């Protein structure tokens, strides 16, 4: 395809941001609808990517490559494979949904929607970039709008949460920059594909050192225990739409970074740290679930559950081997990718629904509610379905992801996988307790004035519901899309 689809996906939101900034600031509805309609364009383009992508090959597709700064060998280099196409679709979908649920924003509307479009451009750029300079630029571009979106439109402790998020992520970015510089000075190239091709020639000591630098950058983003402490504050203080993006897309950039950069570029380092990586994954699963059980705030519960669910990604990612017959085992890593996508759908929906309730009740305290099922049956049904999906009920995408992680991890890490399974029980404990306390039992008459979820909010959550169930019942389309790419990654790591 000659049409530069990836460039359009990146630059349409940037142009949209400029258009929004030119609109009269008092025209709130015009700003909101313009921003939302602009975000639909990358969503349509991402659907074209999904349907046009050839999953039978691991080669980069839809490639755009031009010399940008020749003296430094920096290129404008974009392309996608089975790893990035699902993430681009997820990013475009959640961005549009986030803008739809942001219609209640009345403070500094123009700036809010302009920042959101810039954030969307940065996220898409990260998943499409194949030049390290370009990747780093987009990585940093995301930081600025996210800082202001939390710091201006967040809750009572918004400044603290925004600064903490910014400092943590910037700290990780600095280590990433050091890693990039070492690779550049060693090879003279910032072309990711060229760096991957040269990977077998890198000294083992250099691979271990650079792997640690990249680990610090990506572990903070995931977040991996003990680098997770910025996450609950950012989620609790962020507006609903920002929480959706934070959980649905930004956390995935850490795991994406591991698979796009650390694994194929530093195969010895990846093998060297595989076992500690699996241990960190299971610590995240158990720790996140235990802390979730202690939460009284519904949004904090969902935030800490993300730490637990991303632990499954790390455990699945730690499993890569080629058997004596020469077959690359990708089930664990495929489970990781499935969990990345599934977690984006489920947790994005949960944060959306938490925001719906908070907008009406102005509290998220679980104990303050009771018997909401009799007052808000549609809301209760939606919340219960996504709660069940989060705990891994069969028929939902979360179950497929966790099952693939366990099946993939068990042959290599029997004890660790056995401990990780306890996380499923703990998750069921805090999810079912939340459902019981909020939606069952005697109705708290204090909430007699609560109104049901409206049509706009149902429209926003409907695509997430359809995809969660569709992938739970029939996961083959996503598995087929990622398989060839993952086999290639496992072969590169194992060489």
PDB file of C-alpha atoms in Angstrom, residues 86-301:
ATOM      1  CA  UNK A  86      -3.054  -4.790  17.967  1.00  0.00           C
ATOM      2  CA  UNK A  87      -1.573  -2.009  20.107  1.00  0.00           C
ATOM      3  CA  UNK A  88      -2.271   0.627  17.441  1.00  0.00           C
ATOM      4  CA  UNK A  89      -5.892  -0.484  17.185  1.00  0.00           C
ATOM      5  CA  UNK A  90      -6.236  -0.513  20.994  1.00  0.00           C
ATOM      6  CA  UNK A  91      -4.707   2.975  21.214  1.00  0.00           C
ATOM      7  CA  UNK A  92      -6.996   4.445  18.555  1.00  0.00           C
ATOM      8  CA  UNK A  93     -10.085   2.782  20.050  1.00  0.00           C
ATOM      9  CA  UNK A  94      -9.411   3.853  23.643  1.00  0.00           C
ATOM     10  CA  UNK A  95      -8.507   7.391  22.544  1.00  0.00           C
ATOM     11  CA  UNK A  96     -11.875   7.845  20.844  1.00  0.00           C
ATOM     12  CA  UNK A  97     -13.710   6.301  23.792  1.00  0.00           C
ATOM     13  CA  UNK A  98     -11.809   8.543  26.213  1.00  0.00           C
ATOM     14  CA  UNK A  99     -12.816  11.648  24.285  1.00  0.00           C
ATOM     15  CA  UNK A 100     -16.463  10.526  24.286  1.00  0.00           C
ATOM     16  CA  UNK A 101     -16.451  10.114  28.073  1.00  0.00           C
ATOM     17  CA  UNK A 102     -14.730  13.504  28.471  1.00  0.00           C
ATOM     18  CA  UNK A 103     -17.819  15.461  27.425  1.00  0.00           C
ATOM     19  CA  UNK A 104     -18.497  16.313  31.082  1.00  0.00           C
ATOM     20  CA  UNK A 105     -15.303  18.423  31.223  1.00  0.00           C
ATOM     21  CA  UNK A 106     -16.207  22.111  31.611  1.00  0.00           C
ATOM     22  CA  UNK A 107     -12.926  23.607  32.823  1.00  0.00           C
ATOM     23  CA  UNK A 108     -10.442  24.807  30.186  1.00  0.00           C
ATOM     24  CA  UNK A 109     -12.108  22.614  27.579  1.00  0.00           C
ATOM     25  CA  UNK A 110      -9.964  23.706  24.642  1.00  0.00           C
ATOM     26  CA  UNK A 111      -6.680  22.894  26.373  1.00  0.00           C
ATOM     27  CA  UNK A 112      -7.979  19.543  27.663  1.00  0.00           C
ATOM     28  CA  UNK A 113      -9.019  18.227  24.257  1.00  0.00           C
ATOM     29  CA  UNK A 114      -5.915  19.644  22.546  1.00  0.00           C
ATOM     30  CA  UNK A 115      -3.644  17.861  25.046  1.00  0.00           C
ATOM     31  CA  UNK A 116      -5.586  14.637  24.533  1.00  0.00           C
ATOM     32  CA  UNK A 117      -5.048  14.709  20.768  1.00  0.00           C
ATOM     33  CA  UNK A 118      -1.328  15.349  21.291  1.00  0.00           C
ATOM     34  CA  UNK A 119      -1.230  12.390  23.688  1.00  0.00           C
ATOM     35  CA  UNK A 120      -2.874  10.190  21.058  1.00  0.00           C
ATOM     36  CA  UNK A 121      -0.293  11.192  18.447  1.00  0.00           C
ATOM     37  CA  UNK A 122       2.564  10.362  20.836  1.00  0.00           C
ATOM     38  CA  UNK A 123       1.153   6.946  21.721  1.00  0.00           C
ATOM     39  CA  UNK A 124       0.602   5.969  18.090  1.00  0.00           C
ATOM     40  CA  UNK A 125       4.107   7.161  17.259  1.00  0.00           C
ATOM     41  CA  UNK A 126       5.690   4.916  19.892  1.00  0.00           C
ATOM     42  CA  UNK A 127       4.000   1.813  18.468  1.00  0.00           C
ATOM     43  CA  UNK A 128       4.922   2.685  14.868  1.00  0.00           C
ATOM     44  CA  UNK A 129       8.512   4.020  15.197  1.00  0.00           C
ATOM     45  CA  UNK A 130      11.414   1.874  13.988  1.00  0.00           C
ATOM     46  CA  UNK A 131      14.160   4.456  14.481  1.00  0.00           C
ATOM     47  CA  UNK A 132      15.406   4.910  18.035  1.00  0.00           C
ATOM     48  CA  UNK A 133      15.518   8.712  17.808  1.00  0.00           C
ATOM     49  CA  UNK A 134      11.920   8.819  16.578  1.00  0.00           C
ATOM     50  CA  UNK A 135      10.863   6.289  19.227  1.00  0.00           C
ATOM     51  CA  UNK A 136      12.419   8.379  21.994  1.00  0.00           C
ATOM     52  CA  UNK A 137      10.828  11.588  20.691  1.00  0.00           C
ATOM     53  CA  UNK A 138       7.346  10.048  20.739  1.00  0.00           C
ATOM     54  CA  UNK A 139       8.038   8.445  24.146  1.00  0.00           C
ATOM     55  CA  UNK A 140       8.820  11.868  25.602  1.00  0.00           C
ATOM     56  CA  UNK A 141       6.006  13.627  23.723  1.00  0.00           C
ATOM     57  CA  UNK A 142       3.514  11.547  25.716  1.00  0.00           C
ATOM     58  CA  UNK A 143       4.870  12.775  29.022  1.00  0.00           C
ATOM     59  CA  UNK A 144       3.922  16.426  28.596  1.00  0.00           C
ATOM     60  CA  UNK A 145       0.161  16.131  27.872  1.00  0.00           C
ATOM     61  CA  UNK A 146      -0.196  13.370  30.469  1.00  0.00           C
ATOM     62  CA  UNK A 147       1.446  15.605  33.117  1.00  0.00           C
ATOM     63  CA  UNK A 148      -0.951  18.478  32.394  1.00  0.00           C
ATOM     64  CA  UNK A 149      -4.038  16.257  32.054  1.00  0.00           C
ATOM     65  CA  UNK A 150      -3.452  14.883  35.563  1.00  0.00           C
ATOM     66  CA  UNK A 151      -2.099  18.116  37.050  1.00  0.00           C
ATOM     67  CA  UNK A 152      -4.905  20.435  35.835  1.00  0.00           C
ATOM     68  CA  UNK A 153      -8.020  18.247  35.540  1.00  0.00           C
ATOM     69  CA  UNK A 154      -7.251  15.710  38.305  1.00  0.00           C
ATOM     70  CA  UNK A 155      -8.507  15.255  41.865  1.00  0.00           C
ATOM     71  CA  UNK A 156      -7.588  17.013  45.143  1.00  0.00           C
ATOM     72  CA  UNK A 157      -3.960  15.777  45.100  1.00  0.00           C
ATOM     73  CA  UNK A 158      -3.507  16.261  41.362  1.00  0.00           C
ATOM     74  CA  UNK A 159      -0.258  18.254  41.535  1.00  0.00           C
ATOM     75  CA  UNK A 160       1.426  15.643  43.718  1.00  0.00           C
ATOM     76  CA  UNK A 161       0.252  12.779  41.478  1.00  0.00           C
ATOM     77  CA  UNK A 162       1.268  14.578  38.276  1.00  0.00           C
ATOM     78  CA  UNK A 163       4.762  15.420  39.527  1.00  0.00           C
ATOM     79  CA  UNK A 164       5.281  11.909  40.863  1.00  0.00           C
ATOM     80  CA  UNK A 165       4.208  10.394  37.532  1.00  0.00           C
ATOM     81  CA  UNK A 166       6.416  12.803  35.600  1.00  0.00           C
ATOM     82  CA  UNK A 167       9.515  12.255  37.745  1.00  0.00           C
ATOM     83  CA  UNK A 168       9.204   8.466  37.734  1.00  0.00           C
ATOM     84  CA  UNK A 169       8.736   8.272  33.981  1.00  0.00           C
ATOM     85  CA  UNK A 170      11.426  10.844  33.248  1.00  0.00           C
ATOM     86  CA  UNK A 171      13.805   8.916  35.496  1.00  0.00           C
ATOM     87  CA  UNK A 172      13.176   5.815  33.397  1.00  0.00           C
ATOM     88  CA  UNK A 173      13.531   7.766  30.168  1.00  0.00           C
ATOM     89  CA  UNK A 174      17.008   8.918  31.161  1.00  0.00           C
ATOM     90  CA  UNK A 175      18.151   5.321  31.569  1.00  0.00           C
ATOM     91  CA  UNK A 176      16.594   4.503  28.203  1.00  0.00           C
ATOM     92  CA  UNK A 177      18.525   7.367  26.622  1.00  0.00           C
ATOM     93  CA  UNK A 178      21.776   6.033  28.080  1.00  0.00           C
ATOM     94  CA  UNK A 179      21.000   2.602  26.632  1.00  0.00           C
ATOM     95  CA  UNK A 180      20.239   4.098  23.227  1.00  0.00           C
ATOM     96  CA  UNK A 181      23.491   6.095  23.276  1.00  0.00           C
ATOM     97  CA  UNK A 182      25.549   2.994  24.123  1.00  0.00           C
ATOM     98  CA  UNK A 183      23.980   1.094  21.218  1.00  0.00           C
ATOM     99  CA  UNK A 184      24.478   4.048  18.878  1.00  0.00           C
ATOM    100  CA  UNK A 185      28.126   4.549  19.847  1.00  0.00           C
ATOM    101  CA  UNK A 186      28.754   0.807  19.511  1.00  0.00           C
ATOM    102  CA  UNK A 187      27.103   0.326  16.113  1.00  0.00           C
ATOM    103  CA  UNK A 188      26.776   3.810  14.599  1.00  0.00           C
ATOM    104  CA  UNK A 189      23.093   3.177  13.861  1.00  0.00           C
ATOM    105  CA  UNK A 190      19.703   4.108  15.305  1.00  0.00           C
ATOM    106  CA  UNK A 191      17.818   1.851  12.902  1.00  0.00           C
ATOM    107  CA  UNK A 192      16.054  -0.694  15.120  1.00  0.00           C
ATOM    108  CA  UNK A 193      16.012  -3.424  12.466  1.00  0.00           C
ATOM    109  CA  UNK A 194      19.722  -2.963  11.801  1.00  0.00           C
ATOM    110  CA  UNK A 195      20.464  -3.067  15.540  1.00  0.00           C
ATOM    111  CA  UNK A 196      18.491  -6.310  15.796  1.00  0.00           C
ATOM    112  CA  UNK A 197      20.397  -7.798  12.847  1.00  0.00           C
ATOM    113  CA  UNK A 198      23.733  -7.000  14.538  1.00  0.00           C
ATOM    114  CA  UNK A 199      22.615  -8.289  17.974  1.00  0.00           C
ATOM    115  CA  UNK A 200      24.526 -11.629  17.870  1.00  0.00           C
ATOM    116  CA  UNK A 201      27.800  -9.667  17.602  1.00  0.00           C
ATOM    117  CA  UNK A 202      27.319  -7.589  20.750  1.00  0.00           C
ATOM    118  CA  UNK A 203      29.573  -8.350  23.739  1.00  0.00           C
ATOM    119  CA  UNK A 204      27.757 -10.166  26.525  1.00  0.00           C
ATOM    120  CA  UNK A 205      28.828  -7.663  29.171  1.00  0.00           C
ATOM    121  CA  UNK A 206      27.499  -4.811  27.052  1.00  0.00           C
ATOM    122  CA  UNK A 207      24.171  -6.622  26.561  1.00  0.00           C
ATOM    123  CA  UNK A 208      23.728  -7.130  30.303  1.00  0.00           C
ATOM    124  CA  UNK A 209      24.536  -3.481  31.050  1.00  0.00           C
ATOM    125  CA  UNK A 210      22.214  -2.069  28.375  1.00  0.00           C
ATOM    126  CA  UNK A 211      19.479  -4.570  29.281  1.00  0.00           C
ATOM    127  CA  UNK A 212      19.483  -3.175  32.833  1.00  0.00           C
ATOM    128  CA  UNK A 213      19.174   0.398  31.540  1.00  0.00           C
ATOM    129  CA  UNK A 214      16.208  -0.516  29.340  1.00  0.00           C
ATOM    130  CA  UNK A 215      14.728  -2.605  32.149  1.00  0.00           C
ATOM    131  CA  UNK A 216      14.591   0.434  34.452  1.00  0.00           C
ATOM    132  CA  UNK A 217      12.833   2.462  31.745  1.00  0.00           C
ATOM    133  CA  UNK A 218      10.255  -0.170  30.863  1.00  0.00           C
ATOM    134  CA  UNK A 219       9.760  -1.601  34.383  1.00  0.00           C
ATOM    135  CA  UNK A 220       8.598   1.802  35.620  1.00  0.00           C
ATOM    136  CA  UNK A 221       6.121   2.035  32.763  1.00  0.00           C
ATOM    137  CA  UNK A 222       4.614  -1.473  33.209  1.00  0.00           C
ATOM    138  CA  UNK A 223       4.880  -1.029  36.297  1.00  0.00           C
ATOM    139  CA  UNK A 224       6.859  -3.935  37.788  1.00  0.00           C
ATOM    140  CA  UNK A 225       7.161  -4.233  41.577  1.00  0.00           C
ATOM    141  CA  UNK A 226       8.802  -2.266  43.262  1.00  0.00           C
ATOM    142  CA  UNK A 227       8.587   0.494  40.609  1.00  0.00           C
ATOM    143  CA  UNK A 228       4.793   0.739  40.814  1.00  0.00           C
ATOM    144  CA  UNK A 229       4.226   3.356  43.522  1.00  0.00           C
ATOM    145  CA  UNK A 230       3.409   6.169  41.066  1.00  0.00           C
ATOM    146  CA  UNK A 231       0.516   4.177  39.577  1.00  0.00           C
ATOM    147  CA  UNK A 232      -2.181   4.313  42.324  1.00  0.00           C
ATOM    148  CA  UNK A 233      -1.677   8.052  42.886  1.00  0.00           C
ATOM    149  CA  UNK A 234      -1.836   8.795  39.153  1.00  0.00           C
ATOM    150  CA  UNK A 235      -4.961   6.668  38.677  1.00  0.00           C
ATOM    151  CA  UNK A 236      -6.836   7.971  41.706  1.00  0.00           C
ATOM    152  CA  UNK A 237      -6.175  11.632  40.919  1.00  0.00           C
ATOM    153  CA  UNK A 238      -6.499  11.445  37.128  1.00  0.00           C
ATOM    154  CA  UNK A 239      -9.820  12.217  35.400  1.00  0.00           C
ATOM    155  CA  UNK A 240     -11.695   9.162  34.123  1.00  0.00           C
ATOM    156  CA  UNK A 241     -10.523   9.425  30.504  1.00  0.00           C
ATOM    157  CA  UNK A 242      -6.879   9.717  31.544  1.00  0.00           C
ATOM    158  CA  UNK A 243      -7.206   6.651  33.778  1.00  0.00           C
ATOM    159  CA  UNK A 244      -8.574   4.719  30.785  1.00  0.00           C
ATOM    160  CA  UNK A 245      -5.578   5.695  28.645  1.00  0.00           C
ATOM    161  CA  UNK A 246      -3.127   5.157  31.481  1.00  0.00           C
ATOM    162  CA  UNK A 247      -4.306   1.606  32.149  1.00  0.00           C
ATOM    163  CA  UNK A 248      -5.254   0.721  28.592  1.00  0.00           C
ATOM    164  CA  UNK A 249      -2.268   2.005  26.662  1.00  0.00           C
ATOM    165  CA  UNK A 250       0.556   3.578  28.669  1.00  0.00           C
ATOM    166  CA  UNK A 251       1.221   0.527  30.845  1.00  0.00           C
ATOM    167  CA  UNK A 252       1.485  -1.560  27.674  1.00  0.00           C
ATOM    168  CA  UNK A 253       4.358   0.544  26.423  1.00  0.00           C
ATOM    169  CA  UNK A 254       6.610  -1.021  29.024  1.00  0.00           C
ATOM    170  CA  UNK A 255       5.892  -4.577  27.911  1.00  0.00           C
ATOM    171  CA  UNK A 256       5.975  -3.448  24.264  1.00  0.00           C
ATOM    172  CA  UNK A 257       9.426  -1.941  24.866  1.00  0.00           C
ATOM    173  CA  UNK A 258      10.729  -5.212  26.278  1.00  0.00           C
ATOM    174  CA  UNK A 259       9.492  -7.181  23.256  1.00  0.00           C
ATOM    175  CA  UNK A 260      10.390  -4.601  20.606  1.00  0.00           C
ATOM    176  CA  UNK A 261      13.802  -3.585  21.985  1.00  0.00           C
ATOM    177  CA  UNK A 262      15.251  -5.583  24.882  1.00  0.00           C
ATOM    178  CA  UNK A 263      14.402  -9.051  23.583  1.00  0.00           C
ATOM    179  CA  UNK A 264      15.590  -9.003  19.938  1.00  0.00           C
ATOM    180  CA  UNK A 265      18.411  -6.464  20.402  1.00  0.00           C
ATOM    181  CA  UNK A 266      19.890  -7.924  23.581  1.00  0.00           C
ATOM    182  CA  UNK A 267      19.200 -11.691  23.395  1.00  0.00           C
ATOM    183  CA  UNK A 268      21.983 -12.692  25.805  1.00  0.00           C
ATOM    184  CA  UNK A 269      20.814 -10.138  28.363  1.00  0.00           C
ATOM    185  CA  UNK A 270      17.248 -11.432  27.986  1.00  0.00           C
ATOM    186  CA  UNK A 271      18.339 -15.015  28.615  1.00  0.00           C
ATOM    187  CA  UNK A 272      20.555 -13.910  31.512  1.00  0.00           C
ATOM    188  CA  UNK A 273      17.653 -12.209  33.323  1.00  0.00           C
ATOM    189  CA  UNK A 274      14.823 -14.584  32.347  1.00  0.00           C
ATOM    190  CA  UNK A 275      14.492 -16.289  35.736  1.00  0.00           C
ATOM    191  CA  UNK A 276      14.557 -13.083  37.844  1.00  0.00           C
ATOM    192  CA  UNK A 277      12.064 -11.677  35.348  1.00  0.00           C
ATOM    193  CA  UNK A 278       9.649 -14.553  36.036  1.00  0.00           C
ATOM    194  CA  UNK A 279      10.056 -14.048  39.799  1.00  0.00           C
ATOM    195  CA  UNK A 280       9.247 -10.342  39.472  1.00  0.00           C
ATOM    196  CA  UNK A 281       6.163 -11.316  37.485  1.00  0.00           C
ATOM    197  CA  UNK A 282       4.800 -13.601  40.182  1.00  0.00           C
ATOM    198  CA  UNK A 283       5.611 -11.063  42.914  1.00  0.00           C
ATOM    199  CA  UNK A 284       3.549  -8.515  40.983  1.00  0.00           C
ATOM    200  CA  UNK A 285       0.644 -10.968  40.638  1.00  0.00           C
ATOM    201  CA  UNK A 286       0.463 -11.824  44.338  1.00  0.00           C
ATOM    202  CA  UNK A 287       1.389  -8.399  45.724  1.00  0.00           C
ATOM    203  CA  UNK A 288      -1.077  -6.552  43.469  1.00  0.00           C
ATOM    204  CA  UNK A 289      -3.885  -8.943  44.394  1.00  0.00           C
ATOM    205  CA  UNK A 290      -3.196  -8.742  48.155  1.00  0.00           C
ATOM    206  CA  UNK A 291      -3.084  -4.946  48.142  1.00  0.00           C
ATOM    207  CA  UNK A 292      -6.287  -4.841  46.056  1.00  0.00           C
ATOM    208  CA  UNK A 293      -8.023  -6.863  48.766  1.00  0.00           C
ATOM    209  CA  UNK A 294      -7.260  -4.132  51.291  1.00  0.00           C
ATOM    210  CA  UNK A 295      -8.619  -1.225  49.232  1.00  0.00           C
ATOM    211  CA  UNK A 296     -11.691   0.744  50.278  1.00  0.00           C
ATOM    212  CA  UNK A 297     -11.594   3.050  47.245  1.00  0.00           C
ATOM    213  CA  UNK A 298     -13.014   1.440  44.101  1.00  0.00           C
ATOM    214  CA  UNK A 299     -10.582   3.205  41.765  1.00  0.00           C
ATOM    215  CA  UNK A 300      -7.600   2.204  43.888  1.00  0.00           C
ATOM    216  CA  UNK A 301      -8.816  -1.388  43.801  1.00  0.00           C
TER     217      UNK A 301
END
